[in-house]
PDB file of C-alpha atoms in Angstrom:
ATOM      1  CA  UNK W 265     112.341  85.453 150.889  1.00 45.00           C
ATOM      2  CA  UNK W 266     108.640  84.904 151.157  1.00 37.00           C
ATOM      3  CA  UNK W 267     105.484  85.950 149.561  1.00 31.00           C
ATOM      4  CA  UNK W 268     106.882  85.983 142.194  1.00 30.00           C
ATOM      5  CA  UNK W 269     107.977  86.544 137.475  1.00 28.00           C
ATOM      6  CA  UNK W 270     110.948  84.604 136.074  1.00 27.00           C
ATOM      7  CA  UNK W 271     113.319  84.130 133.167  1.00 27.00           C
ATOM      8  CA  UNK W 272     112.339  84.043 129.524  1.00 29.00           C
ATOM      9  CA  UNK W 273     114.658  82.075 127.293  1.00 31.00           C
ATOM     10  CA  UNK W 274     113.762  82.406 123.621  1.00 34.00           C
ATOM     11  CA  UNK W 275     115.470  80.317 120.968  1.00 37.00           C
ATOM     12  CA  UNK W 276     116.101  82.448 117.902  1.00 39.00           C
ATOM     13  CA  UNK W 277     116.829  80.800 114.563  1.00 46.00           C
ATOM     14  CA  UNK W 278     119.800  82.389 112.855  1.00 44.00           C
ATOM     15  CA  UNK W 279     120.450  80.241 109.801  1.00 40.00           C
ATOM     16  CA  UNK W 280     123.911  80.098 108.290  1.00 39.00           C
ATOM     17  CA  UNK W 281     124.206  81.221 104.665  1.00 37.00           C
ATOM     18  CA  UNK W 282     125.102  77.687 103.569  1.00 39.00           C
ATOM     19  CA  UNK W 283     121.767  76.439 104.938  1.00 44.00           C
ATOM     20  CA  UNK W 284     119.577  79.197 103.571  1.00 45.00           C
ATOM     21  CA  UNK W 285     118.082  76.946 100.881  1.00 48.00           C
ATOM     22  CA  UNK W 286     117.642  73.840 103.024  1.00 53.00           C
ATOM     23  CA  UNK W 287     114.057  72.575 103.344  1.00 83.00           C
ATOM     24  CA  UNK W 288     114.598  70.733 106.640  1.00 90.00           C
ATOM     25  CA  UNK W 289     117.311  71.574 109.159  1.00 91.00           C
ATOM     26  CA  UNK W 290     117.928  70.197 112.650  1.00 93.00           C
ATOM     27  CA  UNK W 291     120.102  72.251 115.003  1.00 94.00           C
ATOM     28  CA  UNK W 292     121.397  71.010 118.351  1.00 96.00           C
ATOM     29  CA  UNK W 293     123.161  73.327 120.783  1.00 96.00           C
ATOM     30  CA  UNK W 294     125.136  73.148 124.002  1.00 97.00           C
ATOM     31  CA  UNK W 295     126.322  76.247 125.855  1.00 98.00           C
ATOM     32  CA  UNK W 296     127.650  77.637 129.119  1.00 97.00           C
ATOM     33  CA  UNK W 297     125.901  80.660 130.589  1.00 97.00           C
ATOM     34  CA  UNK W 298     127.115  83.197 133.118  1.00 95.00           C
ATOM     35  CA  UNK W 299     123.950  84.590 134.757  1.00 96.00           C
ATOM     36  CA  UNK W 300     123.469  87.397 137.273  1.00 96.00           C
ATOM     37  CA  UNK W 301     120.093  87.179 139.040  1.00 95.00           C
ATOM     38  CA  UNK W 302     118.594  89.995 141.124  1.00 94.00           C
ATOM     39  CA  UNK W 303     115.547  89.353 143.306  1.00 91.00           C
ATOM     40  CA  UNK W 304     113.521  92.049 145.083  1.00 90.00           C
ATOM     41  CA  UNK W 305     110.385  91.454 147.197  1.00 86.00           C
ATOM     42  CA  UNK W 306     108.103  93.713 149.183  1.00 85.00           C
ATOM     43  CA  UNK W 307     105.067  93.052 151.381  1.00 80.00           C
ATOM     44  CA  UNK W 308     102.243  95.584 151.766  1.00 81.00           C
ATOM     45  CA  UNK W 309      98.704  95.673 153.122  1.00 79.00           C
ATOM     46  CA  UNK W 310      98.902  95.107 156.874  1.00 72.00           C
ATOM     47  CA  UNK W 311     102.414  93.666 156.777  1.00 68.00           C
ATOM     48  CA  UNK W 312     105.367  95.853 155.859  1.00 70.00           C
ATOM     49  CA  UNK W 313     108.637  94.220 154.915  1.00 74.00           C
ATOM     50  CA  UNK W 314     111.064  94.134 152.019  1.00 78.00           C
ATOM     51  CA  UNK W 315     114.217  92.263 151.102  1.00 80.00           C
ATOM     52  CA  UNK W 316     116.460  91.704 148.115  1.00 84.00           C
ATOM     53  CA  UNK W 317     119.446  89.710 147.006  1.00 88.00           C
ATOM     54  CA  UNK W 318     121.644  89.230 143.966  1.00 91.00           C
ATOM     55  CA  UNK W 319     123.522  86.096 142.987  1.00 92.00           C
ATOM     56  CA  UNK W 320     125.920  84.893 140.303  1.00 94.00           C
ATOM     57  CA  UNK W 321     124.831  81.580 138.719  1.00 95.00           C
ATOM     58  CA  UNK W 322     126.858  79.339 136.384  1.00 95.00           C
ATOM     59  CA  UNK W 323     124.361  77.682 134.020  1.00 96.00           C
ATOM     60  CA  UNK W 324     124.310  74.968 131.382  1.00 97.00           C
ATOM     61  CA  UNK W 325     122.059  75.402 128.364  1.00 97.00           C
ATOM     62  CA  UNK W 326     120.980  72.708 125.890  1.00 97.00           C
ATOM     63  CA  UNK W 327     118.584  73.019 122.985  1.00 96.00           C
ATOM     64  CA  UNK W 328     117.243  71.562 119.762  1.00 96.00           C
ATOM     65  CA  UNK W 329     115.646  73.373 116.802  1.00 95.00           C
ATOM     66  CA  UNK W 330     113.711  71.920 113.882  1.00 94.00           C
ATOM     67  CA  UNK W 331     113.322  74.194 110.832  1.00 93.00           C
ATOM     68  CA  UNK W 332     111.014  73.213 107.961  1.00 92.00           C
ATOM     69  CA  UNK W 333     110.910  75.792 105.218  1.00 89.00           C
ATOM     70  CA  UNK W 334     110.001  79.079 106.872  1.00 90.00           C
ATOM     71  CA  UNK W 335     108.683  77.456 110.057  1.00 93.00           C
ATOM     72  CA  UNK W 336     110.738  76.476 113.084  1.00 94.00           C
ATOM     73  CA  UNK W 337     110.234  75.082 116.561  1.00 96.00           C
ATOM     74  CA  UNK W 338     112.830  75.131 119.332  1.00 96.00           C
ATOM     75  CA  UNK W 339     113.176  73.524 122.743  1.00 97.00           C
ATOM     76  CA  UNK W 340     115.640  74.951 125.260  1.00 97.00           C
ATOM     77  CA  UNK W 341     116.549  73.864 128.794  1.00 97.00           C
ATOM     78  CA  UNK W 342     118.678  75.965 131.154  1.00 97.00           C
ATOM     79  CA  UNK W 343     119.783  74.783 134.576  1.00 96.00           C
ATOM     80  CA  UNK W 344     122.345  75.971 137.101  1.00 94.00           C
ATOM     81  CA  UNK W 345     125.362  73.719 137.570  1.00 92.00           C
ATOM     82  CA  UNK W 346     125.265  73.935 141.379  1.00 84.00           C
ATOM     83  CA  UNK W 347     123.545  75.783 144.202  1.00 79.00           C
ATOM     84  CA  UNK W 348     125.050  79.209 144.790  1.00 86.00           C
ATOM     85  CA  UNK W 349     124.988  80.942 148.170  1.00 82.00           C
ATOM     86  CA  UNK W 350     124.339  84.625 148.721  1.00 82.00           C
ATOM     87  CA  UNK W 351     123.284  87.030 151.482  1.00 77.00           C
ATOM     88  CA  UNK W 352     120.252  89.308 151.646  1.00 76.00           C
ATOM     89  CA  UNK W 353     119.659  92.932 152.561  1.00 73.00           C
ATOM     90  CA  UNK W 354     116.860  92.444 155.059  1.00 68.00           C
ATOM     91  CA  UNK W 355     116.986  93.261 158.766  1.00 57.00           C
ATOM     92  CA  UNK W 356     116.127  91.162 161.813  1.00 52.00           C
ATOM     93  CA  UNK W 357     112.391  91.222 162.576  1.00 53.00           C
ATOM     94  CA  UNK W 358     112.295  88.354 165.085  1.00 47.00           C
ATOM     95  CA  UNK W 359     111.215  90.655 167.923  1.00 45.00           C
ATOM     96  CA  UNK W 360     108.138  91.854 166.028  1.00 48.00           C
ATOM     97  CA  UNK W 361     105.040  90.176 164.647  1.00 45.00           C
ATOM     98  CA  UNK W 362     106.397  90.616 161.129  1.00 50.00           C
ATOM     99  CA  UNK W 363     108.303  87.774 159.554  1.00 52.00           C
ATOM    100  CA  UNK W 364     111.539  87.885 157.647  1.00 56.00           C
ATOM    101  CA  UNK W 365     111.160  87.149 153.956  1.00 63.00           C
ATOM    102  CA  UNK W 366     114.349  85.163 153.443  1.00 65.00           C
ATOM    103  CA  UNK W 367     116.584  84.423 156.375  1.00 59.00           C
ATOM    104  CA  UNK W 368     117.975  85.770 159.640  1.00 56.00           C
ATOM    105  CA  UNK W 369     120.600  88.550 159.714  1.00 54.00           C
ATOM    106  CA  UNK W 370     123.949  87.350 158.471  1.00 56.00           C
ATOM    107  CA  UNK W 371     122.467  84.112 157.187  1.00 62.00           C
ATOM    108  CA  UNK W 372     122.942  82.738 153.720  1.00 74.00           C
ATOM    109  CA  UNK W 373     120.519  81.755 150.997  1.00 81.00           C
ATOM    110  CA  UNK W 374     121.171  78.942 148.511  1.00 86.00           C
ATOM    111  CA  UNK W 375     119.720  79.684 145.061  1.00 92.00           C
ATOM    112  CA  UNK W 376     118.896  77.392 142.139  1.00 93.00           C
ATOM    113  CA  UNK W 377     117.377  78.359 138.781  1.00 95.00           C
ATOM    114  CA  UNK W 378     115.830  76.366 135.920  1.00 96.00           C
ATOM    115  CA  UNK W 379     114.024  77.370 132.713  1.00 97.00           C
ATOM    116  CA  UNK W 380     112.337  75.268 130.045  1.00 97.00           C
ATOM    117  CA  UNK W 381     110.935  76.965 126.945  1.00 97.00           C
ATOM    118  CA  UNK W 382     109.224  75.770 123.772  1.00 98.00           C
ATOM    119  CA  UNK W 383     109.116  78.207 120.845  1.00 97.00           C
ATOM    120  CA  UNK W 384     107.223  78.171 117.533  1.00 97.00           C
ATOM    121  CA  UNK W 385     108.298  80.676 114.868  1.00 95.00           C
ATOM    122  CA  UNK W 386     107.905  81.787 111.264  1.00 94.00           C
ATOM    123  CA  UNK W 387     110.259  83.610 108.927  1.00 93.00           C
ATOM    124  CA  UNK W 388     108.083  86.460 107.640  1.00 94.00           C
ATOM    125  CA  UNK W 389     110.594  88.411 105.536  1.00 89.00           C
ATOM    126  CA  UNK W 390     114.276  87.942 104.762  1.00 87.00           C
ATOM    127  CA  UNK W 391     115.889  87.533 108.196  1.00 89.00           C
ATOM    128  CA  UNK W 392     112.866  88.697 110.209  1.00 93.00           C
ATOM    129  CA  UNK W 393     111.110  86.126 112.365  1.00 95.00           C
ATOM    130  CA  UNK W 394     108.059  86.204 114.618  1.00 96.00           C
ATOM    131  CA  UNK W 395     107.566  83.634 117.350  1.00 97.00           C
ATOM    132  CA  UNK W 396     105.296  82.528 120.163  1.00 98.00           C
ATOM    133  CA  UNK W 397     106.177  80.147 122.940  1.00 97.00           C
ATOM    134  CA  UNK W 398     105.641  78.785 126.427  1.00 98.00           C
ATOM    135  CA  UNK W 399     108.003  79.199 129.369  1.00 97.00           C
ATOM    136  CA  UNK W 400     108.209  77.293 132.640  1.00 97.00           C
ATOM    137  CA  UNK W 401     110.708  78.921 134.993  1.00 95.00           C
ATOM    138  CA  UNK W 402     111.554  78.224 138.614  1.00 94.00           C
ATOM    139  CA  UNK W 403     113.805  79.800 141.260  1.00 93.00           C
ATOM    140  CA  UNK W 404     114.362  77.677 144.378  1.00 91.00           C
ATOM    141  CA  UNK W 405     115.544  79.293 147.614  1.00 86.00           C
ATOM    142  CA  UNK W 406     116.942  77.353 150.569  1.00 79.00           C
ATOM    143  CA  UNK W 407     117.462  79.741 153.515  1.00 74.00           C
ATOM    144  CA  UNK W 408     120.110  79.083 156.114  1.00 63.00           C
ATOM    145  CA  UNK W 409     118.175  77.847 159.198  1.00 55.00           C
ATOM    146  CA  UNK W 410     119.161  78.640 162.762  1.00 48.00           C
ATOM    147  CA  UNK W 411     118.428  76.707 165.938  1.00 46.00           C
ATOM    148  CA  UNK W 412     120.964  77.936 168.468  1.00 41.00           C
ATOM    149  CA  UNK W 413     118.699  80.729 169.681  1.00 43.00           C
ATOM    150  CA  UNK W 414     115.561  81.275 167.612  1.00 43.00           C
ATOM    151  CA  UNK W 415     114.004  83.396 170.361  1.00 40.00           C
ATOM    152  CA  UNK W 416     115.927  86.604 171.264  1.00 39.00           C
ATOM    153  CA  UNK W 417     116.678  87.042 174.944  1.00 38.00           C
ATOM    154  CA  UNK W 418     116.415  83.368 175.874  1.00 39.00           C
ATOM    155  CA  UNK W 419     119.263  80.845 176.242  1.00 40.00           C
ATOM    156  CA  UNK W 420     119.689  78.036 173.768  1.00 47.00           C
ATOM    157  CA  UNK W 421     117.980  74.777 174.651  1.00 51.00           C
ATOM    158  CA  UNK W 422     120.939  72.882 173.191  1.00 49.00           C
ATOM    159  CA  UNK W 423     124.531  73.470 174.357  1.00 53.00           C
ATOM    160  CA  UNK W 424     127.067  74.484 171.733  1.00 52.00           C
ATOM    161  CA  UNK W 425     128.547  71.521 169.878  1.00 51.00           C
ATOM    162  CA  UNK W 426     125.824  69.082 170.922  1.00 52.00           C
ATOM    163  CA  UNK W 427     124.640  66.467 168.372  1.00 48.00           C
ATOM    164  CA  UNK W 428     121.123  67.870 168.617  1.00 45.00           C
ATOM    165  CA  UNK W 429     122.263  71.362 167.694  1.00 45.00           C
ATOM    166  CA  UNK W 430     124.309  70.042 164.763  1.00 43.00           C
ATOM    167  CA  UNK W 431     121.292  68.130 163.448  1.00 40.00           C
ATOM    168  CA  UNK W 432     119.036  71.108 164.033  1.00 42.00           C
ATOM    169  CA  UNK W 433     121.209  73.261 161.802  1.00 41.00           C
ATOM    170  CA  UNK W 434     120.203  70.985 158.925  1.00 37.00           C
ATOM    171  CA  UNK W 435     116.529  71.064 159.840  1.00 38.00           C
ATOM    172  CA  UNK W 436     113.847  73.591 159.048  1.00 40.00           C
ATOM    173  CA  UNK W 437     111.583  73.577 162.102  1.00 38.00           C
ATOM    174  CA  UNK W 438     113.272  76.408 164.012  1.00 36.00           C
ATOM    175  CA  UNK W 439     113.553  78.500 160.883  1.00 44.00           C
ATOM    176  CA  UNK W 440     109.823  78.222 160.291  1.00 45.00           C
ATOM    177  CA  UNK W 441     109.200  79.427 163.855  1.00 40.00           C
ATOM    178  CA  UNK W 442     111.037  82.570 162.872  1.00 39.00           C
ATOM    179  CA  UNK W 443     108.444  83.211 160.190  1.00 39.00           C
ATOM    180  CA  UNK W 444     105.393  82.756 162.431  1.00 33.00           C
ATOM    181  CA  UNK W 445     106.730  84.912 165.263  1.00 32.00           C
ATOM    182  CA  UNK W 446     107.951  84.255 168.803  1.00 33.00           C
ATOM    183  CA  UNK W 447     105.986  81.367 170.266  1.00 36.00           C
ATOM    184  CA  UNK W 448     107.418  80.032 173.555  1.00 37.00           C
ATOM    185  CA  UNK W 449     105.205  76.978 173.290  1.00 39.00           C
ATOM    186  CA  UNK W 450     107.364  75.758 170.433  1.00 41.00           C
ATOM    187  CA  UNK W 451     110.760  76.623 171.901  1.00 41.00           C
ATOM    188  CA  UNK W 452     111.528  73.440 173.829  1.00 43.00           C
ATOM    189  CA  UNK W 453     112.936  70.147 172.517  1.00 44.00           C
ATOM    190  CA  UNK W 454     111.952  68.183 170.579  1.00 41.00           C
ATOM    191  CA  UNK W 455     109.586  70.654 168.881  1.00 43.00           C
ATOM    192  CA  UNK W 456     112.245  72.120 166.634  1.00 44.00           C
ATOM    193  CA  UNK W 457     114.512  69.088 166.491  1.00 42.00           C
ATOM    194  CA  UNK W 458     113.030  66.624 164.003  1.00 45.00           C
ATOM    195  CA  UNK W 459     115.515  64.037 162.651  1.00 45.00           C
ATOM    196  CA  UNK W 460     115.130  63.396 158.943  1.00 47.00           C
ATOM    197  CA  UNK W 461     112.874  66.387 158.411  1.00 50.00           C
ATOM    198  CA  UNK W 462     112.885  67.913 154.936  1.00 54.00           C
ATOM    199  CA  UNK W 463     114.898  71.072 154.411  1.00 60.00           C
ATOM    200  CA  UNK W 464     112.855  74.252 154.413  1.00 67.00           C
ATOM    201  CA  UNK W 465     112.502  75.655 150.876  1.00 76.00           C
ATOM    202  CA  UNK W 466     110.782  78.484 149.047  1.00 82.00           C
ATOM    203  CA  UNK W 467     109.919  78.351 145.358  1.00 88.00           C
ATOM    204  CA  UNK W 468     109.204  81.183 142.959  1.00 91.00           C
ATOM    205  CA  UNK W 469     107.826  80.037 139.605  1.00 93.00           C
ATOM    206  CA  UNK W 470     106.249  81.490 136.525  1.00 94.00           C
ATOM    207  CA  UNK W 471     104.654  79.711 133.610  1.00 96.00           C
ATOM    208  CA  UNK W 472     102.894  81.072 130.561  1.00 97.00           C
ATOM    209  CA  UNK W 473     103.149  82.386 127.037  1.00 98.00           C
ATOM    210  CA  UNK W 474     105.419  84.879 125.321  1.00 98.00           C
ATOM    211  CA  UNK W 475     105.327  86.624 121.962  1.00 98.00           C
ATOM    212  CA  UNK W 476     108.266  88.172 120.155  1.00 97.00           C
ATOM    213  CA  UNK W 477     110.222  89.016 117.047  1.00 96.00           C
ATOM    214  CA  UNK W 478     113.835  88.755 115.891  1.00 95.00           C
ATOM    215  CA  UNK W 479     115.887  90.117 113.021  1.00 94.00           C
ATOM    216  CA  UNK W 480     119.201  88.839 111.688  1.00 92.00           C
ATOM    217  CA  UNK W 481     121.870  91.006 110.101  1.00 93.00           C
ATOM    218  CA  UNK W 482     124.470  89.244 107.945  1.00 91.00           C
ATOM    219  CA  UNK W 483     127.900  90.831 108.326  1.00 91.00           C
ATOM    220  CA  UNK W 484     129.897  89.937 105.190  1.00 84.00           C
ATOM    221  CA  UNK W 485     131.110  86.364 105.564  1.00 83.00           C
ATOM    222  CA  UNK W 486     131.848  86.756 109.261  1.00 91.00           C
ATOM    223  CA  UNK W 487     128.478  85.709 110.661  1.00 92.00           C
ATOM    224  CA  UNK W 488     125.001  86.850 111.688  1.00 93.00           C
ATOM    225  CA  UNK W 489     123.991  89.306 114.410  1.00 94.00           C
ATOM    226  CA  UNK W 490     120.434  88.600 115.607  1.00 95.00           C
ATOM    227  CA  UNK W 491     118.434  91.037 117.727  1.00 96.00           C
ATOM    228  CA  UNK W 492     115.315  89.828 119.518  1.00 96.00           C
ATOM    229  CA  UNK W 493     112.557  91.152 121.751  1.00 97.00           C
ATOM    230  CA  UNK W 494     109.812  89.210 123.546  1.00 97.00           C
ATOM    231  CA  UNK W 495     106.964  90.037 125.916  1.00 98.00           C
ATOM    232  CA  UNK W 496     105.678  87.470 128.412  1.00 98.00           C
ATOM    233  CA  UNK W 497     102.351  87.230 130.235  1.00 97.00           C
ATOM    234  CA  UNK W 498     102.442  84.403 132.760  1.00 97.00           C
ATOM    235  CA  UNK W 499     101.035  83.017 136.004  1.00 96.00           C
ATOM    236  CA  UNK W 500     103.353  83.598 138.945  1.00 95.00           C
ATOM    237  CA  UNK W 501     103.515  81.628 142.188  1.00 92.00           C
ATOM    238  CA  UNK W 502     105.538  82.032 145.349  1.00 89.00           C
ATOM    239  CA  UNK W 503     105.231  79.322 147.977  1.00 84.00           C
ATOM    240  CA  UNK W 504     107.073  77.281 150.587  1.00 78.00           C
ATOM    241  CA  UNK W 505     106.877  73.664 151.738  1.00 71.00           C
ATOM    242  CA  UNK W 506     105.516  74.396 155.210  1.00 63.00           C
ATOM    243  CA  UNK W 507     102.346  72.381 154.620  1.00 57.00           C
ATOM    244  CA  UNK W 508     103.655  69.927 152.055  1.00 54.00           C
ATOM    245  CA  UNK W 509     102.652  66.486 153.428  1.00 45.00           C
ATOM    246  CA  UNK W 510     105.339  64.724 151.382  1.00 49.00           C
ATOM    247  CA  UNK W 511     108.369  67.019 151.584  1.00 48.00           C
ATOM    248  CA  UNK W 512     107.670  69.562 154.295  1.00 46.00           C
ATOM    249  CA  UNK W 513     105.986  70.059 157.654  1.00 45.00           C
ATOM    250  CA  UNK W 514     102.783  68.147 156.957  1.00 45.00           C
ATOM    251  CA  UNK W 515     100.458  70.967 158.008  1.00 46.00           C
ATOM    252  CA  UNK W 516     102.278  71.909 161.218  1.00 49.00           C
ATOM    253  CA  UNK W 517     102.850  75.579 160.401  1.00 54.00           C
ATOM    254  CA  UNK W 518     101.461  78.515 158.477  1.00 57.00           C
ATOM    255  CA  UNK W 519     102.152  78.098 154.775  1.00 65.00           C
ATOM    256  CA  UNK W 520     103.066  80.807 152.301  1.00 74.00           C
ATOM    257  CA  UNK W 521     101.279  80.668 148.966  1.00 84.00           C
ATOM    258  CA  UNK W 522     101.067  83.809 146.846  1.00 89.00           C
ATOM    259  CA  UNK W 523      99.782  83.844 143.274  1.00 93.00           C
ATOM    260  CA  UNK W 524      99.311  86.566 140.662  1.00 95.00           C
ATOM    261  CA  UNK W 525     100.018  87.784 137.150  1.00 96.00           C
ATOM    262  CA  UNK W 526     103.666  87.856 136.100  1.00 96.00           C
ATOM    263  CA  UNK W 527     104.690  89.985 133.141  1.00 97.00           C
ATOM    264  CA  UNK W 528     107.970  91.102 131.647  1.00 96.00           C
ATOM    265  CA  UNK W 529     110.314  91.354 128.699  1.00 97.00           C
ATOM    266  CA  UNK W 530     113.387  89.716 127.215  1.00 96.00           C
ATOM    267  CA  UNK W 531     115.894  91.617 125.057  1.00 97.00           C
ATOM    268  CA  UNK W 532     118.830  89.846 123.424  1.00 97.00           C
ATOM    269  CA  UNK W 533     121.673  90.181 120.946  1.00 97.00           C
ATOM    270  CA  UNK W 534     123.121  86.958 119.503  1.00 96.00           C
ATOM    271  CA  UNK W 535     126.209  86.501 117.357  1.00 96.00           C
ATOM    272  CA  UNK W 536     126.419  83.315 115.235  1.00 94.00           C
ATOM    273  CA  UNK W 537     129.420  82.408 113.091  1.00 94.00           C
ATOM    274  CA  UNK W 538     130.384  79.261 111.187  1.00 93.00           C
ATOM    275  CA  UNK W 539     133.050  76.912 112.469  1.00 93.00           C
ATOM    276  CA  UNK W 540     132.679  74.421 109.616  1.00 89.00           C
ATOM    277  CA  UNK W 541     130.157  73.282 107.030  1.00 87.00           C
ATOM    278  CA  UNK W 542     127.777  71.957 109.700  1.00 91.00           C
ATOM    279  CA  UNK W 543     128.785  73.740 112.888  1.00 94.00           C
ATOM    280  CA  UNK W 544     128.837  77.216 114.392  1.00 94.00           C
ATOM    281  CA  UNK W 545     129.594  79.042 117.596  1.00 96.00           C
ATOM    282  CA  UNK W 546     127.227  81.497 119.289  1.00 96.00           C
ATOM    283  CA  UNK W 547     127.590  84.306 121.812  1.00 97.00           C
ATOM    284  CA  UNK W 548     124.373  85.595 123.364  1.00 97.00           C
ATOM    285  CA  UNK W 549     123.800  88.581 125.672  1.00 98.00           C
ATOM    286  CA  UNK W 550     120.301  88.638 127.164  1.00 97.00           C
ATOM    287  CA  UNK W 551     118.449  90.766 129.713  1.00 97.00           C
ATOM    288  CA  UNK W 552     115.218  89.462 131.233  1.00 96.00           C
ATOM    289  CA  UNK W 553     113.022  91.369 133.676  1.00 95.00           C
ATOM    290  CA  UNK W 554     109.746  90.172 135.211  1.00 95.00           C
ATOM    291  CA  UNK W 555     107.345  91.445 137.860  1.00 95.00           C
ATOM    292  CA  UNK W 556     104.582  89.722 139.806  1.00 95.00           C
ATOM    293  CA  UNK W 557     101.915  91.081 142.118  1.00 93.00           C
ATOM    294  CA  UNK W 558     100.726  88.186 144.255  1.00 91.00           C
ATOM    295  CA  UNK W 559      97.871  87.762 146.715  1.00 89.00           C
ATOM    296  CA  UNK W 560      97.681  85.337 149.625  1.00 85.00           C
ATOM    297  CA  UNK W 561      95.937  82.082 148.663  1.00 85.00           C
ATOM    298  CA  UNK W 562      95.825  80.473 152.121  1.00 78.00           C
ATOM    299  CA  UNK W 563      93.484  82.892 153.902  1.00 79.00           C
ATOM    300  CA  UNK W 564      96.037  83.310 156.690  1.00 73.00           C
ATOM    301  CA  UNK W 565      97.088  86.796 155.572  1.00 74.00           C
ATOM    302  CA  UNK W 566      94.034  88.389 153.915  1.00 79.00           C
ATOM    303  CA  UNK W 567      94.732  91.683 152.200  1.00 82.00           C
ATOM    304  CA  UNK W 568      98.498  91.183 152.196  1.00 82.00           C
ATOM    305  CA  UNK W 569     100.157  91.755 148.816  1.00 86.00           C
ATOM    306  CA  UNK W 570     103.553  90.566 147.683  1.00 87.00           C
ATOM    307  CA  UNK W 571     105.358  92.393 144.861  1.00 91.00           C
ATOM    308  CA  UNK W 572     108.291  90.552 143.301  1.00 92.00           C
ATOM    309  CA  UNK W 573     110.773  91.891 140.751  1.00 94.00           C
ATOM    310  CA  UNK W 574     113.268  89.528 139.154  1.00 94.00           C
ATOM    311  CA  UNK W 575     115.974  90.553 136.705  1.00 96.00           C
ATOM    312  CA  UNK W 576     118.507  88.346 134.948  1.00 97.00           C
ATOM    313  CA  UNK W 577     121.475  89.288 132.799  1.00 97.00           C
ATOM    314  CA  UNK W 578     123.092  86.354 131.043  1.00 96.00           C
ATOM    315  CA  UNK W 579     126.126  85.955 128.795  1.00 98.00           C
ATOM    316  CA  UNK W 580     126.095  82.644 126.923  1.00 97.00           C
ATOM    317  CA  UNK W 581     128.726  80.995 124.725  1.00 98.00           C
ATOM    318  CA  UNK W 582     128.245  77.688 122.960  1.00 97.00           C
ATOM    319  CA  UNK W 583     128.316  75.591 119.846  1.00 97.00           C
ATOM    320  CA  UNK W 584     125.663  74.483 117.357  1.00 96.00           C
ATOM    321  CA  UNK W 585     125.611  71.411 115.112  1.00 95.00           C
ATOM    322  CA  UNK W 586     123.509  71.399 111.936  1.00 91.00           C
ATOM    323  CA  UNK W 587     122.015  68.293 110.351  1.00 90.00           C
TER     324      UNK W 587
END
């Protein structure tokens, strides 16, 4: 997908009853997360195209929280365990001047996701907290390239099974041609066969601040149910590596670079229950939804707007250790 807002991961302090009077508490956490990510993009303003995909991502989450009196700060890192492949909804536009956003029909898209957040909070009343923080989130997309016949109606320049064709399937040159339209001047070897060339990638990122509140409800001696809400206002970017001199095409093709405001919300319910005097388990259900309206920053597509909606639903289970 071409022409971004991303995931907000807020660490919420839910102190165990045995630690309620502690002046200084350090909490470390490790968890597994089952995340469903939905991505929807649409071009407008001279170019009309839209595409979407959804993917299931296994994630690992690690964090550390420092609580001093009524103040706390928390660092959390979430990262997918491996690339996950999915397919998109978009149609073939190779015979028009409009480019596909993600990949060719029937192709796959490898997806990776990472979030890093830093939160500062204060316990204002009983189990009610307010917090502010900074999020840096990134979704990386690696479309499935194709070299066998990038130009409809013409025979392949490489016979099936040839070493060149096998190498080309791991390259990105022919795939980029698909984005800039049919150009016969680029259709002969070795123009789209470049040994050692970096894989074509797209990156959607958002970075900025969020503000929120949480409230914990103690349920007898069983544990604490925490409910949280946060609003994020961030800078969104959606780009590819077409003109990256170090990891891409080195200026050979038209680059995609869209930037704009990215806003959204995070709503979560977290259950925390003691395992021992200094340990607990947590189960967290969180929905995050972000939207970005981006404008072309390269000057190649003036007036073209890219709207991106990203939604994530994650179920997390893990353990916490208190010191």
